mmCIF file of C-alpha atoms and ligand atoms in Angstrom:
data_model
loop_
_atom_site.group_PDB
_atom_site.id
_atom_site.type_symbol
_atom_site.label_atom_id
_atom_site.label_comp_id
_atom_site.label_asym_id
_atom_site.label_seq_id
_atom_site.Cartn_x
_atom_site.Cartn_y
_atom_site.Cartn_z
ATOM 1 C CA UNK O 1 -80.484 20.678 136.595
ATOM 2 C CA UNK O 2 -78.017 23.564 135.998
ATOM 3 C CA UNK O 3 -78.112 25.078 132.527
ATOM 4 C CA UNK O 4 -76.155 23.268 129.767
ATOM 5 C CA UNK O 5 -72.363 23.881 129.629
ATOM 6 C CA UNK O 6 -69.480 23.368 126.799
ATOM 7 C CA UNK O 7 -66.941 21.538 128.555
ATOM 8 C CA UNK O 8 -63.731 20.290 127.647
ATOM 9 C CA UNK O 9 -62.033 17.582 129.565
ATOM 10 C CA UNK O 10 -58.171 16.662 128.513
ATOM 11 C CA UNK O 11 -57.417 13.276 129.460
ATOM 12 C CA UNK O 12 -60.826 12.647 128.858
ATOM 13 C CA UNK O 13 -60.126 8.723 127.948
ATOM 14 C CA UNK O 14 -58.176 7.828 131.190
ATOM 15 C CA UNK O 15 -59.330 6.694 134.480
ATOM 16 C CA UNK O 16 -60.518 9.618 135.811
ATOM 17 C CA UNK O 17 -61.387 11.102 132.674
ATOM 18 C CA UNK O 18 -64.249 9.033 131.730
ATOM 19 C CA UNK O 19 -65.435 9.361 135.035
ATOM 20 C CA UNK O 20 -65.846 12.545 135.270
ATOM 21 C CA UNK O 21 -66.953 12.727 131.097
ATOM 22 C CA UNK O 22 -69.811 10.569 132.541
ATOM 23 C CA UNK O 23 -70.610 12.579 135.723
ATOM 24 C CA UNK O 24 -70.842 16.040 132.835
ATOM 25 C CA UNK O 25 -72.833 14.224 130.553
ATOM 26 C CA UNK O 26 -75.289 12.726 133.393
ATOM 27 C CA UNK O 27 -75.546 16.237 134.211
ATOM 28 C CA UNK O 28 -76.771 17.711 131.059
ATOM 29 C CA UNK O 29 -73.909 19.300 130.148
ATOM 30 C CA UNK O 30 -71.632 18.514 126.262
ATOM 31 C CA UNK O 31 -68.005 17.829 126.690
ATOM 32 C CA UNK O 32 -64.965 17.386 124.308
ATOM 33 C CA UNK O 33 -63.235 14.614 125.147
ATOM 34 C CA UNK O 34 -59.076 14.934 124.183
ATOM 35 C CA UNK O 35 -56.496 12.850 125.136
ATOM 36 C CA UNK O 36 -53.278 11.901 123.008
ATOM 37 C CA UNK O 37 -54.111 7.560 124.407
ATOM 38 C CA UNK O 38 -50.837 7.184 126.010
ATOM 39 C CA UNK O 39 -52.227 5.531 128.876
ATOM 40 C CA UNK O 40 -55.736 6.634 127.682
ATOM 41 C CA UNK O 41 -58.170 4.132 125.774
ATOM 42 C CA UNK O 42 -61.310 5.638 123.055
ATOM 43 C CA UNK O 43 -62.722 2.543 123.809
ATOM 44 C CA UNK O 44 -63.302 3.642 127.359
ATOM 45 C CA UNK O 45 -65.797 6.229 125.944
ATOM 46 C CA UNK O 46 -68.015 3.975 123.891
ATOM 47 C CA UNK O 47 -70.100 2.850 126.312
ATOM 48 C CA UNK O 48 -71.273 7.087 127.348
ATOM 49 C CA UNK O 49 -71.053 7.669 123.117
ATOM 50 C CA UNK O 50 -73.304 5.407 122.544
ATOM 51 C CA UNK O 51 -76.008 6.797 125.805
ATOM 52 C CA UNK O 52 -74.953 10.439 125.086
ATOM 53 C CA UNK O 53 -74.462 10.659 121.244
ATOM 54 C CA UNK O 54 -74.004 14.395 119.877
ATOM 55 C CA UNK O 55 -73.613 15.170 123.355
ATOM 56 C CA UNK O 56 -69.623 13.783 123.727
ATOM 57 C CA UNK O 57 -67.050 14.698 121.290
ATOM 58 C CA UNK O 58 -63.765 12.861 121.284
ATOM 59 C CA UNK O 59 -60.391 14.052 119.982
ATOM 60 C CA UNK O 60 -56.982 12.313 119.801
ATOM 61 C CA UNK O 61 -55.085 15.113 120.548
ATOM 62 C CA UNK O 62 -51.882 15.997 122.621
ATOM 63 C CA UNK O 63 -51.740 18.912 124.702
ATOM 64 C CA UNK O 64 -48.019 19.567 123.757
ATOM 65 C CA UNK O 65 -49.375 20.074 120.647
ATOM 66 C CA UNK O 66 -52.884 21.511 121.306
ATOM 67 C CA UNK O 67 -54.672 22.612 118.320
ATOM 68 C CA UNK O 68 -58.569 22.940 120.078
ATOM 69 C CA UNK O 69 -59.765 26.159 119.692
ATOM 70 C CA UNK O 70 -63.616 26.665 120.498
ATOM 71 C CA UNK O 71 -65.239 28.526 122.536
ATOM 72 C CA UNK O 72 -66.064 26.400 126.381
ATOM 73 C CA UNK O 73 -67.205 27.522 129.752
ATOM 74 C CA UNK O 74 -65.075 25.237 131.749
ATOM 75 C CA UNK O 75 -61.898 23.169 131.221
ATOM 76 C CA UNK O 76 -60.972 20.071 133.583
ATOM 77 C CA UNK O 77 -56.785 19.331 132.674
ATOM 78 C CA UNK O 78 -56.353 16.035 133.486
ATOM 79 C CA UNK O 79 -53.900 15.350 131.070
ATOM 80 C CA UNK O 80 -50.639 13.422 132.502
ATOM 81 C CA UNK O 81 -49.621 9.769 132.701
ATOM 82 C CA UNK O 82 -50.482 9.508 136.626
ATOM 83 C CA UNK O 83 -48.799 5.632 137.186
ATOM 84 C CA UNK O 84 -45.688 5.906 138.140
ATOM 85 C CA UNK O 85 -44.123 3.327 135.554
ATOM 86 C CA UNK O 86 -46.072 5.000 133.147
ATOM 87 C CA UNK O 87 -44.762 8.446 133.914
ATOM 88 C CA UNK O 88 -41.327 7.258 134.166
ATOM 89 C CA UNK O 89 -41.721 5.389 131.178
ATOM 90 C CA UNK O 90 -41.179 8.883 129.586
ATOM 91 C CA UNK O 91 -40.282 11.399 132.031
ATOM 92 C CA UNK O 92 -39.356 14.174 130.282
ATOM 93 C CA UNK O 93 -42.234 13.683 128.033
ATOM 94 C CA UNK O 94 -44.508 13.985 131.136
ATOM 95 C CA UNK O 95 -42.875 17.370 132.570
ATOM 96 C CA UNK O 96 -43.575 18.914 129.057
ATOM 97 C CA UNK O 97 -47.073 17.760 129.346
ATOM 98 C CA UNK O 98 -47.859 19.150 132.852
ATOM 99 C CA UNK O 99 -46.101 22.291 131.511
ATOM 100 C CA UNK O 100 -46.517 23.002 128.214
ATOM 101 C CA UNK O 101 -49.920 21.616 128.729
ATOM 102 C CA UNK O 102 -50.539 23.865 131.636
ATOM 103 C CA UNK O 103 -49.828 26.751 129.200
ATOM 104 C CA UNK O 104 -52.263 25.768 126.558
ATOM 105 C CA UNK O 105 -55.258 25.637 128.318
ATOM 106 C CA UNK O 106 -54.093 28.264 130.168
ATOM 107 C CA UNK O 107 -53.969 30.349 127.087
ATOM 108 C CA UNK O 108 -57.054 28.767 125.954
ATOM 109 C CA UNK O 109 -59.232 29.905 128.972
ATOM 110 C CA UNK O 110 -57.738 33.336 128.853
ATOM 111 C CA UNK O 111 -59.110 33.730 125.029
ATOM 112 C CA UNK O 112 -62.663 32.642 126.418
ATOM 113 C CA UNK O 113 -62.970 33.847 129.859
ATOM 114 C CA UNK O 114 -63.498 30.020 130.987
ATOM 115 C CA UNK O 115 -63.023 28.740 134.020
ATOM 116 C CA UNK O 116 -60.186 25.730 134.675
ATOM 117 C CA UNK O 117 -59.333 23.421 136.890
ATOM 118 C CA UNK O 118 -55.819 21.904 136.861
ATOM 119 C CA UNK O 119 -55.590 18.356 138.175
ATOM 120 C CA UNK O 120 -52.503 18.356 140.597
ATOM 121 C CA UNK O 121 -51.565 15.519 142.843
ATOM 122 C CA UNK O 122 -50.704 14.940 146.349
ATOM 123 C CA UNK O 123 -47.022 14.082 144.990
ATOM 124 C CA UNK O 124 -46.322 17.540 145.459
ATOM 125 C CA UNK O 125 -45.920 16.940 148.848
ATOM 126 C CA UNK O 126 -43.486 14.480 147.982
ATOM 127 C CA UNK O 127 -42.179 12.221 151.086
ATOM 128 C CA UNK O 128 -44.035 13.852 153.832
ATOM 129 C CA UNK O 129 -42.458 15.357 156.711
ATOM 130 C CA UNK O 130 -46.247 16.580 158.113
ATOM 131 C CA UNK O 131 -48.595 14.012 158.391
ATOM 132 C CA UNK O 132 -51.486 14.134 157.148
ATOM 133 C CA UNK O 133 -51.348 16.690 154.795
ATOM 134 C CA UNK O 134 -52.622 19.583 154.634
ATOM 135 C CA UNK O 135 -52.442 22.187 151.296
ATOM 136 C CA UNK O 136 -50.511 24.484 153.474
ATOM 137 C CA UNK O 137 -47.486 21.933 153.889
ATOM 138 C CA UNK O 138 -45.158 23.293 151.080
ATOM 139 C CA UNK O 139 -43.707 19.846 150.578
ATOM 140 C CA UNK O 140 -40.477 17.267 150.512
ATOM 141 C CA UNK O 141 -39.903 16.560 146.826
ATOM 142 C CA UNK O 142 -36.461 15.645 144.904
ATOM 143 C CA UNK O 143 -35.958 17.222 142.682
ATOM 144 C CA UNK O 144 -33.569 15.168 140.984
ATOM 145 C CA UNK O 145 -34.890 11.499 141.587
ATOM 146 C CA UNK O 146 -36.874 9.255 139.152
ATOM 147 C CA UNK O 147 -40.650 10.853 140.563
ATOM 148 C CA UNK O 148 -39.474 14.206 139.768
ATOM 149 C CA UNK O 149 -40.965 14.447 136.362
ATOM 150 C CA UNK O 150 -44.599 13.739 137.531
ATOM 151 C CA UNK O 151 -43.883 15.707 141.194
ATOM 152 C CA UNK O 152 -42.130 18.669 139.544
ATOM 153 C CA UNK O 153 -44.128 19.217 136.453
ATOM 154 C CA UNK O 154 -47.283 19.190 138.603
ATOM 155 C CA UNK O 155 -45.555 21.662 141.178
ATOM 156 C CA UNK O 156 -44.583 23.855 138.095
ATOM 157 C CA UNK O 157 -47.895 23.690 136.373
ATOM 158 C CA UNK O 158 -49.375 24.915 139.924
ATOM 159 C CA UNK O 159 -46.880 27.654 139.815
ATOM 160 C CA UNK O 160 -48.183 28.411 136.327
ATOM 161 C CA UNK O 161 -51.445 29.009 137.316
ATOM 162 C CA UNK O 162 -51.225 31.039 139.937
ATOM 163 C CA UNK O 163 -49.037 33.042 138.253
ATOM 164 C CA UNK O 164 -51.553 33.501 135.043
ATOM 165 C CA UNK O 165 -53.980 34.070 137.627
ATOM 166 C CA UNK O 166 -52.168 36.861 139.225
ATOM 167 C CA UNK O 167 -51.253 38.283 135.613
ATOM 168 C CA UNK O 168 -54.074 38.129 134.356
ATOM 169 C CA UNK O 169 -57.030 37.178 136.373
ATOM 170 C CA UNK O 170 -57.903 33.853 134.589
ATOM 171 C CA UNK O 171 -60.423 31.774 136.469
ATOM 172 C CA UNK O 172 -58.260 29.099 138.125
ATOM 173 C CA UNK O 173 -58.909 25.972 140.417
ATOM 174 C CA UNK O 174 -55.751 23.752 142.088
ATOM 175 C CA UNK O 175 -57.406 20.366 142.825
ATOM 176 C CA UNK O 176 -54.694 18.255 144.774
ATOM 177 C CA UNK O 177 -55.864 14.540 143.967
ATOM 178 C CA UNK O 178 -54.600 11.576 146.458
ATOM 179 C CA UNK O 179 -54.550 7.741 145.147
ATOM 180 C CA UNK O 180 -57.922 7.113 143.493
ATOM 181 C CA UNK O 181 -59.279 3.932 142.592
ATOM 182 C CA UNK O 182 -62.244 2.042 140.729
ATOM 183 C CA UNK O 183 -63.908 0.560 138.090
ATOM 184 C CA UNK O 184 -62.097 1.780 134.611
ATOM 185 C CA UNK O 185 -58.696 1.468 135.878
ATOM 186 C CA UNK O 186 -56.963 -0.398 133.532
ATOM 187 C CA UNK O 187 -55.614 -3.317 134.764
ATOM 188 C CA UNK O 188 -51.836 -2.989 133.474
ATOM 189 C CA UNK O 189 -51.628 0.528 134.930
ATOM 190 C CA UNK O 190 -48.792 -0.597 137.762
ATOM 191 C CA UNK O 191 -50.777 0.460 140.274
ATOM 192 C CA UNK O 192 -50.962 -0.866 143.277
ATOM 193 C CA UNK O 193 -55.136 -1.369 143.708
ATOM 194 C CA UNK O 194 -55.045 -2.909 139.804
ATOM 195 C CA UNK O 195 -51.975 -4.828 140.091
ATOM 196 C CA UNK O 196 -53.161 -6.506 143.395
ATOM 197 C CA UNK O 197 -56.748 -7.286 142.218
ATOM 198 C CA UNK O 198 -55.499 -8.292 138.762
ATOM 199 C CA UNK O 199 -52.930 -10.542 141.152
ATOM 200 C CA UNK O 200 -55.377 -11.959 143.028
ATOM 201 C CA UNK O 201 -57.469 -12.836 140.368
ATOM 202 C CA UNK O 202 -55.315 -14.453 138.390
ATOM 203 C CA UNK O 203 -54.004 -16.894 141.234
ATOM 204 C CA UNK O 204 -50.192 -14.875 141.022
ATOM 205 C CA UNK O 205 -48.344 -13.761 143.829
ATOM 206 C CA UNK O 206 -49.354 -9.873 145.318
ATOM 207 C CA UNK O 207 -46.221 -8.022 144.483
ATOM 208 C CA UNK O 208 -45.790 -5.234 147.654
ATOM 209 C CA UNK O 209 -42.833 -2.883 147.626
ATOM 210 C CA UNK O 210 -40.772 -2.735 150.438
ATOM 211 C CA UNK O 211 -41.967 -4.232 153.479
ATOM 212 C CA UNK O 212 -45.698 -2.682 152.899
ATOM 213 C CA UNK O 213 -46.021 -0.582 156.036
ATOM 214 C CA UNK O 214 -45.777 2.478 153.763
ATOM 215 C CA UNK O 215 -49.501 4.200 153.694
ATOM 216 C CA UNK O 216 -51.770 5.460 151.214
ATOM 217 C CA UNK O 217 -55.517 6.742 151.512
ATOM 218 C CA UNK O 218 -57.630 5.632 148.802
ATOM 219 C CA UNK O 219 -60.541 7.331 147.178
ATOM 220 C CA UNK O 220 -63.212 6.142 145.406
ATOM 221 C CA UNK O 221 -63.639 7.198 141.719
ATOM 222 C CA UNK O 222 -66.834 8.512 141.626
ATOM 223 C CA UNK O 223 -66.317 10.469 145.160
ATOM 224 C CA UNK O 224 -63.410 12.326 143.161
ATOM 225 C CA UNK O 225 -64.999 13.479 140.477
ATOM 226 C CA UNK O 226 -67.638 14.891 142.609
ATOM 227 C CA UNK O 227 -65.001 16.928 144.465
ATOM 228 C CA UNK O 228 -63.587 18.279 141.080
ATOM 229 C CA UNK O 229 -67.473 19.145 140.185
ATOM 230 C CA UNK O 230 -67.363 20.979 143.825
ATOM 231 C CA UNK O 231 -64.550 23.116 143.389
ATOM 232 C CA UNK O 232 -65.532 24.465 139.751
ATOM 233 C CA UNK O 233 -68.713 24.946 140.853
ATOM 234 C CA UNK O 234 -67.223 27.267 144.296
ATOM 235 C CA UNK O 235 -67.061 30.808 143.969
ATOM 236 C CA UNK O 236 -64.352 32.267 141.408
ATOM 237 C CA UNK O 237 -62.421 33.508 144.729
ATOM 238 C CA UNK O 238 -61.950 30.023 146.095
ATOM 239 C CA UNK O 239 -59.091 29.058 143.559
ATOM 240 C CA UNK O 240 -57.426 26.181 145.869
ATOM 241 C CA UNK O 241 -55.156 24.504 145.904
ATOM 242 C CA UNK O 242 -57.411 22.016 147.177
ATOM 243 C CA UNK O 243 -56.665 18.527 148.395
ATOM 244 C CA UNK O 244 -59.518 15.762 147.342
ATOM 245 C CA UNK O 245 -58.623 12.583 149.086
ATOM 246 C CA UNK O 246 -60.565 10.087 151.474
ATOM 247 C CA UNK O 247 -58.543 10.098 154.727
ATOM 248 C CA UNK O 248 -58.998 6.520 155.646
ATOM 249 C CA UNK O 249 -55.367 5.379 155.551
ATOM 250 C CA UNK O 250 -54.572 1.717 154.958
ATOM 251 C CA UNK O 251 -51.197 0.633 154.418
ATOM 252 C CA UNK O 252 -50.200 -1.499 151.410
ATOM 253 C CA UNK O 253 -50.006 -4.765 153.826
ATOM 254 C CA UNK O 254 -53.538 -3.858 154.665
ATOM 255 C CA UNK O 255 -55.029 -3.418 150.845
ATOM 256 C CA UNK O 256 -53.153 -6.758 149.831
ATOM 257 C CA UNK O 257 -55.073 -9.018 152.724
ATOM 258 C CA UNK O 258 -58.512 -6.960 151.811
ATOM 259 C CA UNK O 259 -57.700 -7.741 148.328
ATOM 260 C CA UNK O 260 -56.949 -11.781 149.027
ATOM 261 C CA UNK O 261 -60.152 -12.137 151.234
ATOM 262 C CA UNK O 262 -62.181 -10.306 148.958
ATOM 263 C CA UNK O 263 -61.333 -11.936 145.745
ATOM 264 C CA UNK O 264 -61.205 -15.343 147.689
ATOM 265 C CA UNK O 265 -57.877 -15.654 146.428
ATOM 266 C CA UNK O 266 -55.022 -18.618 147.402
ATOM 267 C CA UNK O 267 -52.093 -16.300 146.250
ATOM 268 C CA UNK O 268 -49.457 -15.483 147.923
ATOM 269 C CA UNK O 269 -47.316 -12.341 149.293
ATOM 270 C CA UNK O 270 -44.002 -11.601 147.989
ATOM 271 C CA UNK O 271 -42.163 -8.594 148.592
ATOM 272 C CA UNK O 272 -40.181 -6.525 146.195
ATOM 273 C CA UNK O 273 -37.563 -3.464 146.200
ATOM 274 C CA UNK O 274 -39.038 0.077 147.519
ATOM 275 C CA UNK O 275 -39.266 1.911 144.170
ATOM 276 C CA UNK O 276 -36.895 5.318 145.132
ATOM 277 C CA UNK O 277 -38.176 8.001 146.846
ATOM 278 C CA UNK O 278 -41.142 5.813 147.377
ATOM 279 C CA UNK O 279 -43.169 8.146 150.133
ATOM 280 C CA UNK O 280 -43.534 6.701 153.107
ATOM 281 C CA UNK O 281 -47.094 7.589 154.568
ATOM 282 C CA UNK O 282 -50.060 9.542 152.749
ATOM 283 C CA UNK O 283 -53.175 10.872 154.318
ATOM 284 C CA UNK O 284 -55.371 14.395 153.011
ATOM 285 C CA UNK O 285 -56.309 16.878 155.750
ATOM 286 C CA UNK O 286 -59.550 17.590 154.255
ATOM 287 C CA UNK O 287 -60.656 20.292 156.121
ATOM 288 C CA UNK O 288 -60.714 22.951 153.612
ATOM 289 C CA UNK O 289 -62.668 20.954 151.377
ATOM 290 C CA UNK O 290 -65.089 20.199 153.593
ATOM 291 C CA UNK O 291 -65.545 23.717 154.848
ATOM 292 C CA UNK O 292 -65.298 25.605 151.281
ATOM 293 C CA UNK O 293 -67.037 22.872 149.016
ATOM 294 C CA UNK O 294 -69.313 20.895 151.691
ATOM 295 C CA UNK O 295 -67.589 17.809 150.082
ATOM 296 C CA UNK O 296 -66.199 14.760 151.794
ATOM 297 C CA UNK O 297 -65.782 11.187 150.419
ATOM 298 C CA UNK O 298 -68.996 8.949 151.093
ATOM 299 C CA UNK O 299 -67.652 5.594 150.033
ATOM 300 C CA UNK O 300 -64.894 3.810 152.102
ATOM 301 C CA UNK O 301 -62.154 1.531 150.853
ATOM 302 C CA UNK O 302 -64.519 -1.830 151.858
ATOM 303 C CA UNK O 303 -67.342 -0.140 150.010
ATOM 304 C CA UNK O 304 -65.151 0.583 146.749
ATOM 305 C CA UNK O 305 -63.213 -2.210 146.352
ATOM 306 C CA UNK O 306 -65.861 -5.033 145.570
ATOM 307 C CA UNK O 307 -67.108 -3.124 142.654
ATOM 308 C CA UNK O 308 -63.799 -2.378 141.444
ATOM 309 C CA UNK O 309 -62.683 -5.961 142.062
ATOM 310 C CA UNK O 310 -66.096 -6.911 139.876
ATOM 311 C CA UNK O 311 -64.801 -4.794 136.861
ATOM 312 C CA UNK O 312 -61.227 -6.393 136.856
ATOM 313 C CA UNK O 313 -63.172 -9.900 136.956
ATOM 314 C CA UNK O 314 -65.264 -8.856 134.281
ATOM 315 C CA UNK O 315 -61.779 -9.386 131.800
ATOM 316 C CA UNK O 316 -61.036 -12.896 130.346
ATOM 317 C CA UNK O 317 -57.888 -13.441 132.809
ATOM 318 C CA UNK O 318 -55.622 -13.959 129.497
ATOM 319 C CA UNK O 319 -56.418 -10.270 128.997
ATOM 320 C CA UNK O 320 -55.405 -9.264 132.860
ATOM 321 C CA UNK O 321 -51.871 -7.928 132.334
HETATM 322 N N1 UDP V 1 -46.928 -0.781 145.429
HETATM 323 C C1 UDP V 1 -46.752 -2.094 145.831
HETATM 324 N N2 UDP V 1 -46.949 -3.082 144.912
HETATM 325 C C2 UDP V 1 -47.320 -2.833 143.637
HETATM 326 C C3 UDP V 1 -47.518 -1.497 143.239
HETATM 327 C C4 UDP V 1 -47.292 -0.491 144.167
HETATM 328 O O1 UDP V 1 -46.406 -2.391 146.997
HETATM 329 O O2 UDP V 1 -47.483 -3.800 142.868
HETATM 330 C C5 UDP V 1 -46.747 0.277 146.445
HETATM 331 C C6 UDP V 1 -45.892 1.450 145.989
HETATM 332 O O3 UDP V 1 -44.529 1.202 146.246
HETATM 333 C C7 UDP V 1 -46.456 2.578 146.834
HETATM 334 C C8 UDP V 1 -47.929 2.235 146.967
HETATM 335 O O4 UDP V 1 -48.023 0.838 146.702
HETATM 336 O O5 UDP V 1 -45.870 2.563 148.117
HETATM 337 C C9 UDP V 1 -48.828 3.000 146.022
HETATM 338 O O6 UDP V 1 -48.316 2.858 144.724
HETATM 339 P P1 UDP V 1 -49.058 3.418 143.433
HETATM 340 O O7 UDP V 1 -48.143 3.202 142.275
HETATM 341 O O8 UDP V 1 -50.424 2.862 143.337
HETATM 342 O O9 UDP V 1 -49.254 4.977 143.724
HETATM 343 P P2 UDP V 1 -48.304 6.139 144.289
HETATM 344 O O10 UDP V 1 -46.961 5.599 144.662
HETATM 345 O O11 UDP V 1 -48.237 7.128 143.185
HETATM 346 O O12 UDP V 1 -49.036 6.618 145.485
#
């Protein structure tokens, strides 16, 4: 076991958050927990509270507004609404956060020499004109349409930290996450893996945008976080950007009949407008994350979904929204 470390995580209560709060903890290690529970839940920490006590701090706490000050070795910024109808549900709130955010912690990891990893997204490649992606592709993002608040702020907040790491030499990592999925989601997220199982359960029809032969290449929860322990744990002069993705593409026709069978479900298909500037295919050329951080995903889209299909069942279906 590697030496205990004070960790902060922001965005510690989402998805993604308490899975990688768990993976910390499970490792020895004491983390502070903040997230400002716009999409967030503290009940989504209980359960590791109650196994980790002392060890897990959590604070409601915005990152617009940060007032943490304590000395940590590492920072994960995960903050950001990451659904799009959560993100659009107030956009210029989430460009502040990516940015203003980004300049916090930033500042924060300056003041204690700690290292940070910025969660960025495979949206900044936008609607892809290279396929699959790889972190050289610079991207086809615009800049003026609905996504732009999530895609832009995330591009900026990149921008940011090169740029402070350039100034002044602060210990950066660029992790570029594709569509991850799991256990924790919550189910009224508007995504498409919780929408469809929380469809399927509850005997409604599976809502797919456009005509569904748009792709996406999901990536189980657990197998992400382990990438994001990967790349803070690389040398200080492998700084990324780094895409963590599982390269199994599906498209969304595809997930919604895995979905059906799985869940043994009698619902039906109907099909809905494309959401603008909805991108058309998505796949992560992982090579550089295989060869800098020996890390590639281990569990594959039939693999994740049953247990993620399990949690959503787990919910009294009144509660499934
Ligand atoms: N999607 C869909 N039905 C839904 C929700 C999403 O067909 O109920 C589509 C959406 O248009 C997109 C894909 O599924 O093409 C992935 O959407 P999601 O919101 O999960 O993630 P993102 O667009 O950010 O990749």
């Amino acid at each position: 076991m590697t030496s205990p470390k004070r960790i902060l995580v922001t965005g510690g209560a989402g998805f993604l958050g308490f899975h990688l709060t768990a993976l910390l903890l499970q490792q020895g290690h004491h983390v502070t927990a903040i997230d400002n529970l716009f999409t967030g839940r503290e009940s989504n920490l209980a359960s590791l509270k109650e196994k980790y006590g002392d060890a897990l701090v959590f604070r409601k706490e915005d990152v617009r507004q940060l007032t943490f000050d304590e000395e940590v070795d590492e920072i994960f910024n995960l903050a950001c609404p990451a659904s799009p109808p959560y993100y659009q549900k107030d956009p210029i709130g989430t460009t502040e956060t990516c940015v203003i955010g980004a300049l916090k912690l930033l500042a924060l990891a300056k003041k204690y020499n700690a290292k940070i990893m910025q969660a960025s997204t495979s949206e900044v490649y936008g609607d892809a004109q290279v396929h699959p992606q790889p972190e050289t592709y610079w991207g086809n993002v615009n800049p003026d349409g609905p996504r732009a608040c999530y895609d832009e702020g995330k591009r900026c907040a990149e921008s940011i930290f090169f740029d402070h790491h350039r100034l002044f030499g602060t210990r950066i990592k660029v992790v570029r996450i594709f569509n991850s999925y799991g256990p924790m989601m919550q189910p009224g997220d508007g995504r498409v893996v919780s929408n469809f199982c929380r469809q399927a359960i509850k005997g409604e029809p599976l809502t797919i945008f456009g005509d569904g032969a748009q792709t996406r290449s999901f990536c189980y929860c657990k197998d992400t976080v382990r990438g994001f322990r990967a790349l803070m744990d690389s040398d200080d002069d492998f700084i990324g950007p780094v895409n963590i993705g599982n390269p199994g593409e599906f498209t969304i026709l595809e997930l919604a009949e895995k979905v059906l069978k799985l869940t043994d479900s009698k619902s039906e298909i109907v099909r809905m407008p494309l959401p603008i500037n909805d991108p058309k295919v998505r796949r992560p050329d992982i090579t550089l994350a295989r060869e800098k951080l020996h890390w590639s995903p281990t569990i594959s889209l039939d693999e994740g979904l049953p247990p993620t299909i399990d949690f959503f069942q787990q919910f009294p279906k009144s509660q499934l929204y």
